[in-house]
Coordinates of C-alpha atoms in Angstrom, one line a residue:
M50 CA 14.5 -23.3 44.7
L51 CA 14.1 -24.9 48.1
R52 CA 12.6 -28.2 49.1
Q53 CA 11.3 -29.6 52.4
Q54 CA 14.6 -31.4 52.8
D55 CA 16.3 -28.0 53.2
V56 CA 14.4 -27.2 56.4
G57 CA 16.8 -27.0 59.3
H58 CA 19.7 -26.0 57.1
R59 CA 21.5 -22.7 56.4
I60 CA 20.2 -20.9 53.3
V61 CA 20.5 -17.6 51.6
V62 CA 17.5 -15.8 50.1
R63 CA 17.7 -13.0 47.6
R64 CA 14.4 -11.1 47.8
I65 CA 13.0 -8.2 45.8
V66 CA 12.4 -5.2 48.0
G67 CA 11.4 -2.5 45.4
I68 CA 11.8 -1.0 42.0
R69 CA 14.1 1.9 41.0
E70 CA 14.1 3.3 37.5
G71 CA 12.3 0.2 36.2
R72 CA 14.8 -2.2 37.7
P73 CA 14.3 -4.4 40.8
L74 CA 16.1 -3.8 44.0
F75 CA 17.4 -6.8 45.9
T76 CA 18.5 -7.7 49.4
D77 CA 20.0 -10.9 50.7
A78 CA 19.1 -12.7 53.9
L79 CA 21.2 -15.5 55.5
G80 CA 19.9 -17.8 58.2
E81 CA 18.4 -21.2 59.1
L82 CA 15.3 -22.3 57.2
V83 CA 12.7 -23.1 59.8
E84 CA 9.5 -23.2 57.6
L85 CA 8.8 -23.6 53.9
S86 CA 5.2 -23.3 52.8
E87 CA 3.4 -22.5 49.5
T88 CA 3.2 -18.8 50.5
H89 CA 6.2 -18.0 52.8
I90 CA 9.8 -18.9 53.6
T91 CA 10.7 -18.4 57.3
L92 CA 14.3 -18.0 58.4
A93 CA 16.0 -17.7 61.8
T94 CA 18.5 -15.0 61.3
D95 CA 20.9 -13.2 63.6
G96 CA 18.4 -10.4 63.8
G97 CA 15.5 -12.7 64.7
P98 CA 12.9 -14.6 62.6
L99 CA 12.3 -13.3 59.1
R100 CA 9.2 -14.3 57.1
V101 CA 9.5 -13.7 53.3
P102 CA 6.5 -14.1 51.0
V103 CA 7.3 -16.4 48.1
G104 CA 6.3 -13.7 45.7
E105 CA 9.2 -11.6 46.8
V106 CA 11.8 -14.4 46.5
H107 CA 14.1 -14.0 43.5
R108 CA 16.5 -16.9 44.4
A109 CA 17.0 -19.1 47.3
K110 CA 19.4 -21.9 47.9
R111 CA 21.1 -23.9 50.7
V112 CA 24.6 -22.9 51.6
P113 CA 27.2 -24.8 53.7
P114 CA 26.8 -24.5 57.4
A115 CA 29.1 -22.2 59.3
R116 CA 30.4 -25.3 61.0
R117 CA 29.3 -28.8 60.4
P118 CA 29.4 -31.3 63.3
T119 CA 31.4 -34.4 62.9
A120 CA 29.8 -37.8 62.8
A121 CA 31.2 -38.5 66.3
A122 CA 29.7 -35.3 67.6
V123 CA 26.2 -36.3 66.3
V124 CA 26.5 -39.8 67.7
A125 CA 27.5 -38.4 71.1
L126 CA 24.7 -35.9 71.2
E127 CA 22.1 -38.5 70.0
T128 CA 23.3 -40.9 72.7
A129 CA 22.9 -38.2 75.4
A130 CA 19.4 -37.4 74.0
D131 CA 18.5 -41.1 74.1
E132 CA 19.6 -41.3 77.7
A133 CA 17.6 -38.2 78.6
W134 CA 14.3 -39.7 77.2
P135 CA 14.6 -43.4 78.2
A136 CA 12.1 -45.8 76.7
P137 CA 11.0 -48.6 79.2
V138 CA 11.3 -51.3 76.5
R139 CA 14.6 -51.5 74.7
G140 CA 16.5 -53.7 72.3
R141 CA 19.7 -53.6 70.3
L142 CA 20.6 -54.4 66.7
G143 CA 24.4 -54.1 66.8
D144 CA 24.9 -50.5 67.7
W145 CA 21.4 -49.5 66.7
R146 CA 18.9 -48.8 69.5
L147 CA 15.3 -50.1 69.5
R148 CA 12.9 -48.3 71.7
S149 CA 9.3 -48.8 72.7
S150 CA 7.1 -46.8 75.1
A151 CA 3.5 -47.8 74.4
G152 CA 3.3 -45.3 71.6
W153 CA 4.0 -42.3 73.8
T154 CA 6.1 -39.8 71.7
G155 CA 8.0 -40.6 68.6
R156 CA 11.4 -40.4 70.3
A157 CA 10.6 -43.2 72.7
N158 CA 9.1 -45.4 70.0
S159 CA 11.6 -45.4 67.2
A160 CA 14.8 -47.1 66.2
L161 CA 17.9 -44.9 66.5
P162 CA 20.3 -46.0 63.7
I163 CA 23.7 -44.8 64.9
G164 CA 26.7 -47.0 64.5
D165 CA 26.9 -50.4 62.9
P166 CA 23.8 -52.7 62.9
D167 CA 26.1 -55.8 62.3
R168 CA 24.3 -56.7 59.1
P169 CA 23.6 -55.2 55.7
L170 CA 21.3 -52.2 55.7
P171 CA 18.3 -53.9 54.1
E172 CA 18.5 -56.8 56.5
A173 CA 18.8 -54.3 59.4
L174 CA 15.6 -52.5 58.4
D175 CA 13.8 -55.8 58.0
A176 CA 14.8 -56.7 61.6
V177 CA 13.6 -53.3 62.8
H178 CA 10.2 -53.9 61.2
R179 CA 9.9 -57.3 62.8
W180 CA 10.9 -56.0 66.3
Y181 CA 8.2 -53.4 66.3
A182 CA 5.6 -55.9 64.9
D183 CA 6.5 -58.2 67.8
H184 CA 5.7 -55.3 70.1
G185 CA 2.4 -54.5 68.4
Q186 CA 3.5 -51.2 67.1
P187 CA 4.2 -49.5 63.7
A188 CA 7.9 -49.4 62.9
M189 CA 9.5 -46.0 63.1
V190 CA 13.1 -44.9 62.6
N191 CA 14.6 -41.7 63.8
T192 CA 17.2 -40.6 61.2
P193 CA 19.7 -37.9 62.3
L194 CA 20.9 -36.0 59.3
P195 CA 23.1 -36.0 57.5
L196 CA 24.6 -38.9 59.5
A197 CA 21.8 -41.4 58.7
A198 CA 21.2 -40.2 55.1
P199 CA 21.9 -43.7 53.7
V200 CA 19.2 -45.1 56.0
G201 CA 16.8 -42.4 54.8
T202 CA 17.5 -43.2 51.1
E203 CA 16.7 -46.9 51.7
L204 CA 13.5 -46.0 53.6
D205 CA 12.5 -43.8 50.6
T206 CA 12.7 -46.8 48.3
R207 CA 10.4 -48.7 50.8
G208 CA 7.8 -46.0 50.8
W209 CA 8.2 -44.9 54.4
T210 CA 6.8 -41.4 55.2
A211 CA 8.4 -38.7 57.2
R212 CA 7.1 -36.6 60.1
P213 CA 8.0 -32.9 60.2
P214 CA 11.7 -32.2 60.6
V215 CA 13.1 -31.6 64.1
L216 CA 16.0 -29.3 64.9
V217 CA 18.5 -30.5 67.5
Q218 CA 19.8 -27.3 69.0
T219 CA 22.6 -26.6 71.4
V220 CA 24.2 -23.8 73.4
P221 CA 27.1 -23.4 75.9
L222 CA 25.7 -23.3 79.5
A223 CA 27.8 -20.2 80.1
A224 CA 25.7 -18.3 77.6
L225 CA 22.6 -19.0 79.6
S226 CA 23.8 -17.4 82.9
A227 CA 21.8 -14.4 83.9
P228 CA 20.8 -12.8 87.3
A229 CA 17.3 -13.6 88.6
D230 CA 14.7 -10.9 87.9
P231 CA 13.3 -9.8 91.3
D232 CA 10.0 -8.8 89.6
R233 CA 9.4 -12.3 88.2
P234 CA 8.1 -15.3 90.2
P235 CA 11.0 -17.6 91.1
V236 CA 11.7 -20.9 89.5
T237 CA 11.7 -23.9 91.8
L238 CA 13.5 -27.2 91.0
A239 CA 12.6 -30.6 92.4
D240 CA 13.8 -34.2 91.7
T241 CA 10.2 -35.5 91.3
P242 CA 7.3 -33.9 89.4
T243 CA 4.2 -32.6 91.2
D244 CA 0.7 -33.7 90.1
D245 CA 0.2 -30.2 88.5
W246 CA 3.4 -30.6 86.5
L247 CA 2.3 -34.0 85.3
A248 CA -1.1 -32.6 84.3
V249 CA 0.6 -30.1 82.1
A250 CA 2.7 -32.8 80.5
A251 CA -0.3 -35.0 79.9
D252 CA -2.2 -32.1 78.3
R253 CA 0.7 -31.4 76.0
K254 CA 1.5 -34.9 75.0
G255 CA -2.1 -36.3 74.9
G256 CA -2.2 -38.4 78.0
L257 CA 0.3 -39.9 80.4
P258 CA 0.4 -43.7 80.4
E259 CA 2.6 -45.6 82.9
A260 CA 5.3 -45.9 80.2
A261 CA 5.3 -42.1 80.0
R262 CA 6.1 -41.8 83.7
H263 CA 9.2 -44.0 83.1
V264 CA 10.3 -41.9 80.2
L265 CA 9.9 -38.7 82.3
T266 CA 11.5 -39.9 85.5
A267 CA 14.0 -42.8 84.9
V268 CA 17.1 -40.6 84.7
D269 CA 19.6 -40.5 87.5
R270 CA 20.2 -36.7 87.4
I271 CA 17.0 -34.9 86.7
R272 CA 15.1 -31.8 87.8
F273 CA 11.5 -30.7 87.3
A274 CA 11.1 -26.9 87.1
E275 CA 8.0 -24.9 88.1
V276 CA 7.0 -21.3 88.2
R277 CA 4.1 -20.5 90.5
L278 CA 2.3 -17.3 91.5
D279 CA 0.0 -17.4 94.5
G280 CA 0.1 -21.1 94.3
R281 CA -1.0 -21.2 90.6
L282 CA 1.3 -23.1 88.2
L283 CA 2.4 -20.8 85.4
A284 CA 5.3 -22.6 83.7
V285 CA 7.1 -25.9 83.8
G286 CA 10.2 -27.5 82.3
R287 CA 12.3 -30.7 82.6
G288 CA 16.1 -30.9 82.8
T289 CA 18.4 -33.9 82.7
V290 CA 22.2 -34.4 82.8
T291 CA 23.4 -37.2 80.6
G292 CA 26.1 -37.9 78.0
E293 CA 28.8 -38.7 80.5
G294 CA 27.7 -35.6 82.5
R295 CA 28.3 -33.1 79.7
W296 CA 24.9 -32.3 78.5
L297 CA 21.8 -30.6 80.0
G298 CA 18.7 -31.8 78.1
V299 CA 15.8 -29.4 78.2
S300 CA 12.4 -30.8 77.5
L301 CA 8.7 -30.2 78.1
L302 CA 9.2 -26.5 78.4
E303 CA 5.7 -25.0 78.7
V304 CA 4.2 -21.7 79.7
L305 CA 0.4 -21.5 80.3
P306 CA -1.2 -19.2 77.7
E307 CA -2.2 -16.5 80.2
A308 CA 1.4 -16.2 81.5
R309 CA 3.2 -16.0 78.1
R310 CA 5.5 -13.1 77.0
R311 CA 6.7 -12.5 80.5
G312 CA 10.1 -14.2 80.2
L313 CA 9.1 -17.3 82.2
A314 CA 10.4 -19.8 79.6
G315 CA 13.8 -18.2 79.6
A316 CA 13.8 -18.1 83.4
V317 CA 13.1 -21.9 83.5
V318 CA 15.8 -22.7 81.0
R319 CA 18.4 -20.5 82.9
A320 CA 17.4 -22.1 86.3
L321 CA 17.9 -25.6 84.8
A322 CA 21.2 -24.4 83.3
G323 CA 22.4 -23.2 86.7
W324 CA 21.6 -26.6 88.2
A325 CA 23.3 -28.5 85.4
A326 CA 26.4 -26.4 85.5
A327 CA 26.7 -27.2 89.2
E328 CA 26.5 -30.8 88.2
G329 CA 29.5 -30.4 85.9
A330 CA 27.6 -30.1 82.6
T331 CA 29.0 -27.6 80.0
R332 CA 26.4 -27.5 77.2
A333 CA 22.6 -27.7 76.8
F334 CA 20.5 -29.3 74.0
L335 CA 16.9 -29.4 73.1
Q336 CA 14.7 -30.8 70.2
V337 CA 12.1 -28.6 68.5
E338 CA 10.0 -29.1 65.5
Q339 CA 11.1 -26.8 62.7
R340 CA 7.5 -25.7 62.0
N341 CA 7.2 -24.3 65.6
V342 CA 8.4 -20.9 64.6
G343 CA 7.6 -19.3 67.9
A344 CA 9.6 -21.8 69.9
V345 CA 12.5 -21.6 67.4
A346 CA 12.6 -17.8 67.8
L347 CA 12.6 -18.1 71.6
Y348 CA 15.4 -20.6 71.7
R349 CA 17.4 -18.5 69.2
R350 CA 17.1 -15.5 71.6
L351 CA 18.5 -17.7 74.3
G352 CA 21.5 -18.5 72.1
F353 CA 20.6 -22.0 70.8
T354 CA 21.7 -22.9 67.3
T355 CA 21.0 -26.0 65.3
H356 CA 23.6 -28.7 65.7
H357 CA 21.8 -31.2 63.3
T358 CA 18.3 -32.2 62.3
Y359 CA 16.4 -35.5 62.3
L360 CA 13.3 -37.0 60.7
T361 CA 11.1 -39.6 62.2
R362 CA 10.3 -42.1 59.5
V363 CA 7.1 -44.2 59.6
A364 CA 6.6 -47.6 57.9
P365 CA 3.7 -47.7 55.4

């Protein structure tokens, strides 16, 4: 059967769908495992999200991905993502990146172990622990998988815990092109956030310290998206172009509850994609917790697929 480590990976599920002449009838489902609970398995399939009760599962197992990214591709995308979410306090441990942002978001307060730390792995993790202690923070390490699996194994032996898995998803920008809907409020893009935009971000992330403003704005090519109707803010999003100009990073996509299911999230993503394409970018990426089934389903409808996953590991 499946384990939490399988979340974010491609699986096949054989489920029981009925009984005929005393014998069970089966059907198979293939997709990406986005949630595994005691009662249900949720997959992102080509036909949309599928939630299967555990009692209907005959067999389930991980299968090879349709196409597995190379280590170089994972490093390039993680580098672009790091540039798109820049921590104000940074250090290096060989190729590893050390990041601190007054505790605001895990991404901006964790080590990124890509490349060579210039020392044996146990010594590198000891140095990570000391660096965060010197900054008055708990040590955290962001482990892209399967690239950083050896790091994860060493952290397991040290008793580090793991936050919920995150899916790093991508799509070609060309797949996001679509004409504007004249019946939908337009998306506006600006190179600085409004106070309303920042208030939505603060509400979503639990405050907005000065370090957070650096994370949100300290990127050379950046746009803050808004959708308003009669002056009222309905939806926001943030787009950056990083990774040598190749990647649009989509973050802080949020639609106010009363404005949901009206296509505004997709409109924001497509507006940012149009801007990024004009800047020379060719692909988009985003990061979403695997347990956020609604968001995963939305991004799948827009064409996003999982490139790789990561776990944020926290020192005991």
